[in-house]
Short mmCIF file of C-alpha atoms (C1' of nucleotides) in Angstrom, two decimals:
data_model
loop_
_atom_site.label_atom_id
_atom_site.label_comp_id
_atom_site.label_asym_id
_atom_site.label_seq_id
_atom_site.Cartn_x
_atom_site.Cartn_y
_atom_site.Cartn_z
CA UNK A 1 28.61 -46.07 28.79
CA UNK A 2 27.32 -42.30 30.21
CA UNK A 3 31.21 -41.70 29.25
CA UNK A 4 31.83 -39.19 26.66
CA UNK A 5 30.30 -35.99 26.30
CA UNK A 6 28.14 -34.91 23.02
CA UNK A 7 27.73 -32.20 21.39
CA UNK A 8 24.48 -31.92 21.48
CA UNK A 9 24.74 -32.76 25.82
CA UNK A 10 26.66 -29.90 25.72
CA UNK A 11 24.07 -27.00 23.78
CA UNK A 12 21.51 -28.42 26.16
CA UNK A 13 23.47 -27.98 28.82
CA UNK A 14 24.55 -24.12 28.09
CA UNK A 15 20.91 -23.32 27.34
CA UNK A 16 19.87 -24.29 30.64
CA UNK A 17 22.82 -22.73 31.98
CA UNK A 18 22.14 -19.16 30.59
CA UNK A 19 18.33 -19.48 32.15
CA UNK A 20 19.48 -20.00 35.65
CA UNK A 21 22.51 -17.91 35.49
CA UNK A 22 21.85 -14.97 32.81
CA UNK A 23 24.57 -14.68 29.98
CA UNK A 24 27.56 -13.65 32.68
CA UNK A 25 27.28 -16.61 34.03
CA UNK A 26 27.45 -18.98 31.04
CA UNK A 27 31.34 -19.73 31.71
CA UNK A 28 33.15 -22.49 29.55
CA UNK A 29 34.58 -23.08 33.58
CA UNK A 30 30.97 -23.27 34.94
CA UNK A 31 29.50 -25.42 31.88
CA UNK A 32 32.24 -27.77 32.34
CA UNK A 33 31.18 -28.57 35.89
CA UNK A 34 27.26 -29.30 35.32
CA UNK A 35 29.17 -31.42 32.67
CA UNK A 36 30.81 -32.76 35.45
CA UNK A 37 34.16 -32.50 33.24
CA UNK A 38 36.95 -29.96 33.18
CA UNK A 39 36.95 -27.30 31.45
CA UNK A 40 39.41 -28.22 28.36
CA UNK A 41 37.84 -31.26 27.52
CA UNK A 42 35.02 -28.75 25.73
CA UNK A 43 37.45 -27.86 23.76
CA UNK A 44 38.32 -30.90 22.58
CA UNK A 45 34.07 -30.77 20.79
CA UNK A 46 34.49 -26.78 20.17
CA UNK A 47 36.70 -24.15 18.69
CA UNK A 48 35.92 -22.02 21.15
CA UNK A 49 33.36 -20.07 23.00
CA UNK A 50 31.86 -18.25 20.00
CA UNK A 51 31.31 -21.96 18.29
CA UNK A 52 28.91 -22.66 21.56
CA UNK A 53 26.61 -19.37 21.33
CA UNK A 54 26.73 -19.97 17.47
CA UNK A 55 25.74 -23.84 18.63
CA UNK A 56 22.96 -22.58 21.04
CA UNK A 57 21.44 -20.03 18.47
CA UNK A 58 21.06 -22.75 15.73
CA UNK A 59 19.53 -25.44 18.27
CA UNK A 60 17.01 -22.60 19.20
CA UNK A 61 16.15 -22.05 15.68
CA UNK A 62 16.10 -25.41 14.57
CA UNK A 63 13.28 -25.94 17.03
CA UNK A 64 11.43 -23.11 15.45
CA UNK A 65 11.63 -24.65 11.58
CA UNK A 66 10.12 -27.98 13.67
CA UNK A 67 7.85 -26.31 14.99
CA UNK A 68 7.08 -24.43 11.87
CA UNK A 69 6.94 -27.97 9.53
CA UNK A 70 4.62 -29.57 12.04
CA UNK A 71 1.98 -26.77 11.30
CA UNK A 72 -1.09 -27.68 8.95
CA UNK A 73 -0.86 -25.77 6.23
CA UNK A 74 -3.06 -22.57 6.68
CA UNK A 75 -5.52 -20.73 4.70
CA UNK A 76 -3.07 -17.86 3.31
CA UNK A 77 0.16 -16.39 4.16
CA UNK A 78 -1.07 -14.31 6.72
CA UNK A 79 -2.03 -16.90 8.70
CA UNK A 80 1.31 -18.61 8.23
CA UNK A 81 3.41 -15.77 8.60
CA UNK A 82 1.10 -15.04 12.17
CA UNK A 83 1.67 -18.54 13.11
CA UNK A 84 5.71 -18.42 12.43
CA UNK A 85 5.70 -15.03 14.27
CA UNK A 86 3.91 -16.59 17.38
CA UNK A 87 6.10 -19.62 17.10
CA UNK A 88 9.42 -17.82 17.09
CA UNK A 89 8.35 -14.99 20.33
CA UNK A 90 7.67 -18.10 22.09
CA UNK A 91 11.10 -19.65 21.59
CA UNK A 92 12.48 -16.35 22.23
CA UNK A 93 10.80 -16.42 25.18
CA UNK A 94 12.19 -20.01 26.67
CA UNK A 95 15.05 -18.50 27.57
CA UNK A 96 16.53 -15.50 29.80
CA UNK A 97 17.26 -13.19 26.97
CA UNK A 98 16.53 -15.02 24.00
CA UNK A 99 15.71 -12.32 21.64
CA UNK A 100 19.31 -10.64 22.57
CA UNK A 101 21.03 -13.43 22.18
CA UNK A 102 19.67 -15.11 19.61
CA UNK A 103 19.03 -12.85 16.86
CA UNK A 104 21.57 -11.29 14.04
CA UNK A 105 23.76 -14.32 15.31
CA UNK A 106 24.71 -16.04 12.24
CA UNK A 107 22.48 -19.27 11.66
CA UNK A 108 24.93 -22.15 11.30
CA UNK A 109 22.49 -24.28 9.73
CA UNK A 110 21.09 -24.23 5.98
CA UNK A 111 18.10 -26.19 6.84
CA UNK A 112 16.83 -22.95 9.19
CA UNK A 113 16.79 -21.00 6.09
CA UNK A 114 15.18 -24.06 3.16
CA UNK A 115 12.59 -23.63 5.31
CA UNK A 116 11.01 -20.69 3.14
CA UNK A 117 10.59 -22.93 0.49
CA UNK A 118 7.15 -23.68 0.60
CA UNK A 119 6.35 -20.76 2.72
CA UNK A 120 7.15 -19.11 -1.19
CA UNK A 121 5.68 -21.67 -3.09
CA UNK A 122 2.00 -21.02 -1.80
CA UNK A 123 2.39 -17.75 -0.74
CA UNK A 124 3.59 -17.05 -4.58
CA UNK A 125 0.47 -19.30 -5.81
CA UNK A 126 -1.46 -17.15 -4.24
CA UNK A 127 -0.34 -14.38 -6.18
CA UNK A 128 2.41 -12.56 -3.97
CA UNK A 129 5.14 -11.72 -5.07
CA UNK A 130 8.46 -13.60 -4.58
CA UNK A 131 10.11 -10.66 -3.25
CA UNK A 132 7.54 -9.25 -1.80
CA UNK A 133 6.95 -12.62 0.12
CA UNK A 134 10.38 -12.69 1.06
CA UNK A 135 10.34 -9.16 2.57
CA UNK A 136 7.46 -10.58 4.69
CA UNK A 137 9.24 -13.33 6.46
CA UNK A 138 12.09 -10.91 7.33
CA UNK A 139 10.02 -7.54 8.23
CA UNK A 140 7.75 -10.27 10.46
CA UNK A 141 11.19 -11.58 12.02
CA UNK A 142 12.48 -8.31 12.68
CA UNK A 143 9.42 -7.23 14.68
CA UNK A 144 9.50 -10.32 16.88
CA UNK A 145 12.93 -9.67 17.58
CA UNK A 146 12.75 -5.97 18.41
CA UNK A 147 9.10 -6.55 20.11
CA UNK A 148 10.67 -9.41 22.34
CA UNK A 149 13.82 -7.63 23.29
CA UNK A 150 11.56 -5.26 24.56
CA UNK A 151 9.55 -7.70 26.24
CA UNK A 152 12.07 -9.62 28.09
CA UNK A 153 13.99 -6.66 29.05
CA UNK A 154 11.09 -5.52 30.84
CA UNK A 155 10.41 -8.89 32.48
CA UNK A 156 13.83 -8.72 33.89
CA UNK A 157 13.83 -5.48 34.91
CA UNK A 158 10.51 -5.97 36.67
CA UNK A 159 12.43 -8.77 38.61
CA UNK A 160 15.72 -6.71 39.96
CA UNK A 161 14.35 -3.27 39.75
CA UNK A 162 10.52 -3.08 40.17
CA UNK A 163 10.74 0.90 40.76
CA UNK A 164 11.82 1.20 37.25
CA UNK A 165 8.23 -0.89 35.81
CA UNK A 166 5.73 0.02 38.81
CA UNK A 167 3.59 2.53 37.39
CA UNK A 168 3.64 5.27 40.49
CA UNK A 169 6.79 5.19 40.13
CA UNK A 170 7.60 5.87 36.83
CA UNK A 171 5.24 8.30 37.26
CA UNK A 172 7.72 10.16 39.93
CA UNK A 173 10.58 9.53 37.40
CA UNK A 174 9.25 11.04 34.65
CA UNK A 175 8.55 14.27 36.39
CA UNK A 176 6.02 17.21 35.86
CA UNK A 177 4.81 18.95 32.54
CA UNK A 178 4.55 15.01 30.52
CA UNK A 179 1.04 13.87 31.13
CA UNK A 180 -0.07 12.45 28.07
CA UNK A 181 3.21 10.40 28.72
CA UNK A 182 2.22 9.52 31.97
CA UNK A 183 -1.29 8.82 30.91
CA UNK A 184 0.13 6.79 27.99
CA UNK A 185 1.67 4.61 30.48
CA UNK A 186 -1.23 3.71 32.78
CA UNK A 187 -3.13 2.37 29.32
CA UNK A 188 -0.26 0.36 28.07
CA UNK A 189 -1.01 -3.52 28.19
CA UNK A 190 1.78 -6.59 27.86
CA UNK A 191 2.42 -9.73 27.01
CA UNK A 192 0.22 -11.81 24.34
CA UNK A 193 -2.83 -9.58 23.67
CA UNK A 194 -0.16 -6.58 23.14
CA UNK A 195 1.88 -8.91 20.78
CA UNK A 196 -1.17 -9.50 18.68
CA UNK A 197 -2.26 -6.50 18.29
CA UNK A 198 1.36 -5.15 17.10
CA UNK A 199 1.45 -8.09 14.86
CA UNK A 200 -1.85 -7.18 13.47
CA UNK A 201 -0.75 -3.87 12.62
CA UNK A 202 2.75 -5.14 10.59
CA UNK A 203 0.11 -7.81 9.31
CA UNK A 204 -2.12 -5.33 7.87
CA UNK A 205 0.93 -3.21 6.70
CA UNK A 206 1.67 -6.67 4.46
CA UNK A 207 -1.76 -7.23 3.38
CA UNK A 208 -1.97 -3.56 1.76
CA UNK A 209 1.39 -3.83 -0.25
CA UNK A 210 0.11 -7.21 -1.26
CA UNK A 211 -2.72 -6.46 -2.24
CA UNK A 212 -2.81 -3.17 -4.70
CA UNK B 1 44.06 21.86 33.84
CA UNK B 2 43.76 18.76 31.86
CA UNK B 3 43.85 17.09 35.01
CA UNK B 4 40.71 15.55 35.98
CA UNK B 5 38.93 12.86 33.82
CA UNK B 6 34.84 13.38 33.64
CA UNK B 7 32.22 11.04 33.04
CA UNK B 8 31.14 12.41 29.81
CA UNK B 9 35.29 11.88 28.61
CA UNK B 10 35.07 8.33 29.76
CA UNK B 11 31.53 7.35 28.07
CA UNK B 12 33.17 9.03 24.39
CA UNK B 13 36.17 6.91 24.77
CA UNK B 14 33.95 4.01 25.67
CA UNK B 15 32.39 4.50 22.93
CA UNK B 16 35.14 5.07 20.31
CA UNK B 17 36.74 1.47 22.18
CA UNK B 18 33.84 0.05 21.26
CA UNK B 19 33.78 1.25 17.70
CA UNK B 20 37.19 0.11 16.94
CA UNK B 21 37.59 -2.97 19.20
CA UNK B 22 34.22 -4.28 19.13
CA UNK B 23 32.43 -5.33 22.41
CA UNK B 24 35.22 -7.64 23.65
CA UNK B 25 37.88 -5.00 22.89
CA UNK B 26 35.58 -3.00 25.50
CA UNK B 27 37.27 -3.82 28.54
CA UNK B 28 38.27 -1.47 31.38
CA UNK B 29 41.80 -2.00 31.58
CA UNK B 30 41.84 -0.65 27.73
CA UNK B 31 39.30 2.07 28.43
CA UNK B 32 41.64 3.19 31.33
CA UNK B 33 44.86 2.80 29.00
CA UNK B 34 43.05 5.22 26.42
CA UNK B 35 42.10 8.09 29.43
CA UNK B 36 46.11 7.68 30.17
CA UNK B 37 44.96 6.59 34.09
CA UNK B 38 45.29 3.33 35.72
CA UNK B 39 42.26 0.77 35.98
CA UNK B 40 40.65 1.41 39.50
CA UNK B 41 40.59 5.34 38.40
CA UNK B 42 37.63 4.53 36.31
CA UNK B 43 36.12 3.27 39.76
CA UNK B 44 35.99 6.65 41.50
CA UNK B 45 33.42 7.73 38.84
CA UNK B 46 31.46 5.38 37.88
CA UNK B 47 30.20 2.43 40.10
CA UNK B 48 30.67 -1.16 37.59
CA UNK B 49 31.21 -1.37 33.83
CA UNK B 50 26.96 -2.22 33.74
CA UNK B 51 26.82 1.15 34.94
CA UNK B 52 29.17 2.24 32.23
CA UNK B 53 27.40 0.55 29.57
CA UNK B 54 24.27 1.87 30.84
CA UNK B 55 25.88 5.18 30.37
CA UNK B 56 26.84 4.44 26.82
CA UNK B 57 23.23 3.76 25.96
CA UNK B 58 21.79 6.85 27.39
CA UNK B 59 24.42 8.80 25.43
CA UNK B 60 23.10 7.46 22.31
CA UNK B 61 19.26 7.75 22.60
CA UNK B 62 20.15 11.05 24.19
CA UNK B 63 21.59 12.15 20.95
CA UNK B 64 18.41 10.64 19.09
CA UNK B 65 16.45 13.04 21.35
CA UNK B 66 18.66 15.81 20.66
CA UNK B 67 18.20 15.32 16.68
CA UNK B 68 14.44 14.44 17.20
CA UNK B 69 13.79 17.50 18.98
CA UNK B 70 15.50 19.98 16.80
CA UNK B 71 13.18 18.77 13.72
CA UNK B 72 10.95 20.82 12.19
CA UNK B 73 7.16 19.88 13.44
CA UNK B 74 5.77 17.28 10.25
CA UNK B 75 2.79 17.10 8.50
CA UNK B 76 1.17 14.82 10.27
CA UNK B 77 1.86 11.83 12.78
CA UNK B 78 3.47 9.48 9.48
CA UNK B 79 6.35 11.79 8.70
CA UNK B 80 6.73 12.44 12.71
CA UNK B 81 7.08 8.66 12.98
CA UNK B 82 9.09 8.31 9.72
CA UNK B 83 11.64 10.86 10.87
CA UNK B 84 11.97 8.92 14.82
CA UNK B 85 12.75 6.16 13.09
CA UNK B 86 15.41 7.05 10.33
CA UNK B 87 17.48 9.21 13.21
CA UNK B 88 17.32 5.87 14.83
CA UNK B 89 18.08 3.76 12.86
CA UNK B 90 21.63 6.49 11.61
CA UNK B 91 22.36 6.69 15.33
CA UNK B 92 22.46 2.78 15.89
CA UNK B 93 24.22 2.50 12.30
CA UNK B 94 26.92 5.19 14.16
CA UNK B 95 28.25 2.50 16.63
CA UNK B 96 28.96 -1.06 16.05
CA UNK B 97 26.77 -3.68 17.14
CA UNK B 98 24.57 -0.48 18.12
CA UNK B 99 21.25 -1.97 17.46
CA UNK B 100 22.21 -4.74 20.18
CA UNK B 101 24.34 -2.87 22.36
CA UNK B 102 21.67 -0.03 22.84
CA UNK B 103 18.20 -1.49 22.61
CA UNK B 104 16.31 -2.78 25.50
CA UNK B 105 18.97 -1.76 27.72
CA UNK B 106 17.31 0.71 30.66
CA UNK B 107 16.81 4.35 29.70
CA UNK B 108 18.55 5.96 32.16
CA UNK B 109 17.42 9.06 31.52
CA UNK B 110 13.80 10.47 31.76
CA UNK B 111 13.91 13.29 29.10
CA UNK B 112 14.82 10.07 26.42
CA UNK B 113 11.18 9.32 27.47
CA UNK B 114 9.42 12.69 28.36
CA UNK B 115 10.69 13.47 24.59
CA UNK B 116 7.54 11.77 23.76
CA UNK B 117 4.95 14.80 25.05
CA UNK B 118 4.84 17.01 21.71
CA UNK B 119 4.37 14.05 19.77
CA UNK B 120 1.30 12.97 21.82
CA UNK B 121 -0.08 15.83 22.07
CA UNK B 122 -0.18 16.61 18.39
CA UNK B 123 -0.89 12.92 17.13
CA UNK B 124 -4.18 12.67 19.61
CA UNK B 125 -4.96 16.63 17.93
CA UNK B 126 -4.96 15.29 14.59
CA UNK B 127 -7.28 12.92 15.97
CA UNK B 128 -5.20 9.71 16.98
CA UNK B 129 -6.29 8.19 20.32
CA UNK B 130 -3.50 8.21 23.40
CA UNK B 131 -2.99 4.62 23.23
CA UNK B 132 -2.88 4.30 19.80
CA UNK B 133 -0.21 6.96 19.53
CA UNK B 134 1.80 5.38 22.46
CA UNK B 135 1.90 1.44 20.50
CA UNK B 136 2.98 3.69 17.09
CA UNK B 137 6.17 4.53 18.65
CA UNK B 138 7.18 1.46 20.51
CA UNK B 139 6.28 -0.31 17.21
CA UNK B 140 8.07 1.42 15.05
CA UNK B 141 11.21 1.46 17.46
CA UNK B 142 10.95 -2.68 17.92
CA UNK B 143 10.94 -2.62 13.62
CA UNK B 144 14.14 -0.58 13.59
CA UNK B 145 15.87 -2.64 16.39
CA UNK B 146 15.07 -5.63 14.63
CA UNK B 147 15.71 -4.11 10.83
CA UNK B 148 19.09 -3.10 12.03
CA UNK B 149 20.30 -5.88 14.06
CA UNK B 150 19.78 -7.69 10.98
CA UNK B 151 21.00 -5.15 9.10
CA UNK B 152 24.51 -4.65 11.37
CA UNK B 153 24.93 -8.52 11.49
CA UNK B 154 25.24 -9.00 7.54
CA UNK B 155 27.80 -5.94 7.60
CA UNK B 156 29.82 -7.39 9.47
CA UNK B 157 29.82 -11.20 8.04
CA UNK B 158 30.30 -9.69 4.93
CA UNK B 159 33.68 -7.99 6.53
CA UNK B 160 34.76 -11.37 7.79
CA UNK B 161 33.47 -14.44 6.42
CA UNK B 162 32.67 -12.85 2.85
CA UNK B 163 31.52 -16.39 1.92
CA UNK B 164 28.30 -16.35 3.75
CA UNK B 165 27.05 -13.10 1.97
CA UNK B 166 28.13 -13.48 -1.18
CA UNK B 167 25.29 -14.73 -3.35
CA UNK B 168 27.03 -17.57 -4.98
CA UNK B 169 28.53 -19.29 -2.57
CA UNK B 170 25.23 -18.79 -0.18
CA UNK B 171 22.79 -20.95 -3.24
CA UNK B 172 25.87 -23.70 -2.70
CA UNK B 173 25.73 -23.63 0.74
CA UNK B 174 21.70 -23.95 0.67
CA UNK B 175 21.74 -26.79 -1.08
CA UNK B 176 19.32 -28.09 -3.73
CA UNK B 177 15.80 -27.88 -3.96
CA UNK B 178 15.19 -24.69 -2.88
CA UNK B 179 14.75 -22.49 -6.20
CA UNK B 180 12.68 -20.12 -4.86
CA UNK B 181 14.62 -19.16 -1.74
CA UNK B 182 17.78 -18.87 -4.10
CA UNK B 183 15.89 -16.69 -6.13
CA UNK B 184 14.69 -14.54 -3.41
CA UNK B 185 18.33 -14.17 -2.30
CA UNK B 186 19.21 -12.55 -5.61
CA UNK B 187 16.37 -10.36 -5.74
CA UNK B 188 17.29 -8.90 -2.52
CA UNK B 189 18.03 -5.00 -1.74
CA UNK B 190 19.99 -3.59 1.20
CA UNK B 191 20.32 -0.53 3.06
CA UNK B 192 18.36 2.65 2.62
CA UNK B 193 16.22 1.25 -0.25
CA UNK B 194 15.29 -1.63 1.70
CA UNK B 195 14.76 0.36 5.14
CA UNK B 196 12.45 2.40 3.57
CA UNK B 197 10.21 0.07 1.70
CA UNK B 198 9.92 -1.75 5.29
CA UNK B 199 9.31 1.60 7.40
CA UNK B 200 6.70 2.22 4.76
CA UNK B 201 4.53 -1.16 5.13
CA UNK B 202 4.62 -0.61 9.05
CA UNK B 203 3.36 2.78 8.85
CA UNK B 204 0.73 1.35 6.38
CA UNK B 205 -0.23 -0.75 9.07
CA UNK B 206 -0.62 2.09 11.49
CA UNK B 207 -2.29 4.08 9.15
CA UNK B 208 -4.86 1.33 8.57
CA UNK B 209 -5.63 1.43 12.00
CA UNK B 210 -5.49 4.98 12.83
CA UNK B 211 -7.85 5.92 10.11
CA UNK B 212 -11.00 3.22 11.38
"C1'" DA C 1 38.58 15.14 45.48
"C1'" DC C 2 40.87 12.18 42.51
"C1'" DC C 3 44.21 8.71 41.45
"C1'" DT C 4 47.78 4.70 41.96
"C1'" DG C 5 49.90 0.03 43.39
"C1'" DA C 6 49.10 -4.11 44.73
"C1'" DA C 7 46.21 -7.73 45.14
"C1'" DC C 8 42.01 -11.08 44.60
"C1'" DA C 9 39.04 -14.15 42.35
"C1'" DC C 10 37.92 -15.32 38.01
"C1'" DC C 11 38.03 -15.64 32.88
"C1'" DG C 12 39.01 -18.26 27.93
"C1'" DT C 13 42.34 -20.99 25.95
"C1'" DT C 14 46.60 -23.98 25.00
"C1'" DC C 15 49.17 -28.02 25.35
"C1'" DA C 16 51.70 -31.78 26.95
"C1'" DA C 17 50.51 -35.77 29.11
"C1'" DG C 18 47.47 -39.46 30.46
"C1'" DT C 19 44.00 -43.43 29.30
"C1'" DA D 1 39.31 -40.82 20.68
"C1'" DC D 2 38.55 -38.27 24.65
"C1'" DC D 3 39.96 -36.14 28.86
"C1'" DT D 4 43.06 -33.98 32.72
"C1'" DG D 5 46.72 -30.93 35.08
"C1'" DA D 6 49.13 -27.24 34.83
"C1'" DA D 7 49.92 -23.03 33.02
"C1'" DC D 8 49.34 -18.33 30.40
"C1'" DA D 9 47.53 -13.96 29.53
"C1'" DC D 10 43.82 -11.42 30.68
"C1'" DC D 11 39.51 -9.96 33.05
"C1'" DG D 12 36.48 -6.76 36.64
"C1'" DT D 13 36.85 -5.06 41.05
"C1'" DT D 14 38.52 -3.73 45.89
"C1'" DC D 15 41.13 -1.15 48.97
"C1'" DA D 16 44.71 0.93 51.41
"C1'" DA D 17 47.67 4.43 50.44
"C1'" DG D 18 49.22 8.54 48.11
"C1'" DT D 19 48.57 13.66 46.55
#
DNA sequence: ACCTGAACACCGTTCAAGT
DNA sequence: ACCTGAACACCGTTCAAGT
């Protein structure tokens, strides 16, 4: 036994690779040595390099429709379409660059998208609809993504470049003559309660289209 | 003359690679071959190709700026909003893979920001408060980098695996079961149509807030 | 000041050969 | 069925040397 190398050995093992090492340094050459394997025997479980972030995306996602189906059905859609917003940002947010990486990237797995189903069932009993409750799911999706590539590019840069993120200093950047930009700045908040907020507003956005 | 490459030459041709080649096309070697120089020319001017794409991104969202700035002064904060984020959502369309190439990528340049100012200043006149103002704009740019991520992906399956866009063959590879995803898929609109409909719920969010 | 030639360490990928 | 050794074409980058 412990010979032979999975597929699924391998996803886990590039996902943990890209946190410690960023997306340069997810190599097929330095995968294949956490594997503790050379590097061609990957390709013996993958077309190629593409077929691994494709891989990676879909594993990421699939724990989001998990994470979705274990919910208790809530109240209305709002409440479900909050909860599935919260759920993916914080996959997103498991790994270095998440957002980047794994949005637009074509989901290799059907099951990601059946999902919806009863998403539309009750959001339709409950009198939205179909398209409209389809426009949710993706106008909700597309705010996590661009709110959380935001979000973790800040993070990082906070990490290499703290000049760029301290306040002062971005102050000193901006230069003279902006101060409602500067000011602007020195209110801004982060992280959850600034996620809820903006999801409020998108929310809200949804609630008036639904209902008039 | 002729002799002499600049840095604003090499960032066009970067981006023009980048355009026809995609992002892997985007290498030095073929960036240099373009200019008519050798590789390590492209050194004297510009310190790593991070730098370079850094560049690249600050080109673009200075040409947002450029087009923001020469618009006529709106009605009010919606159309001021509405306008910011059609420009930028054309200027990402401009470039492939622009939505992911260009957002959350450092500004490198402080008037992309200080661009803000007028906007501020006349948004808190009509009576908006500072912060409120401030989260419009970032949430209106995270909806566009998320719309057209989205929206860039499916243009480009759709130029080369035609058989995950087309409608048919997408309710065959989704299985059974699923009527009202299937369903949703054929009732669904692309491009400016759709852009708009979703620009207009978030800025019915806003609005919701703005006016309590 | 601006560029080239040559070189370095490192990629992704292929393929014949091993077990 | 699953993996290795060796090789190929190609990267980004450095640096001494040229003009």
């Amino acid at each position: 036994m412990a010979k032979g190398i999975t597929r699924e050995q391998i996803v886990t093992a590039a996902l943990s690779l890209l946190d410690d090492k960023g997306l340069d340094g997810l190599t097929v050459r330095a995968l294949a040595a956490r594997l503790e394997v050379r590097p061609p025997a990957l390709y013996w479980h993958m077309r190629n390099k593409q077929e691994l972030l494709d891989e990676m995306s879909t594993a990421v996602m699939r724990r989001v429709t998990t994470a979705v189906l274990a919910l208790p059905p809530a109240d209305g859609w709002r409440e479900d379409l909050a909860a599935y917003a919260r759920i993916l940002r914080s996959e997103f947010l498991l790994h270095r660059d998440g957002a980047r990486i794994f949005s637009g990237t074509r989901i290799a797995d059907p099951d990601v998208v059946r999902m919806k189903e009863p998403w539309l069932a009750r959001w339709t009993a409950q009198g939205v609809g179909l398209a409209d409750a389809d426009d949710a799911i993706d106008l909700a999706v597309a705010f996590v993504v661009g709110f959380v590539i935001e979000e973790q590019e800040q993070q990082q840069s906070a990490g290499t470049d703290p000049s760029r993120y301290s306040i002062d200093q971005r102050d000193a950047w901006l230069g003279p003559d902006v101060p409602l930009v500067k000011e602007a700045g020195h209110l801004r908040d982060h992280g959850d309660q600034r996620f809820e907020r903006h999801l409020g507003i998108v929310l809200d956005g949804l609630a008036a289209r639904f209902d008039s």
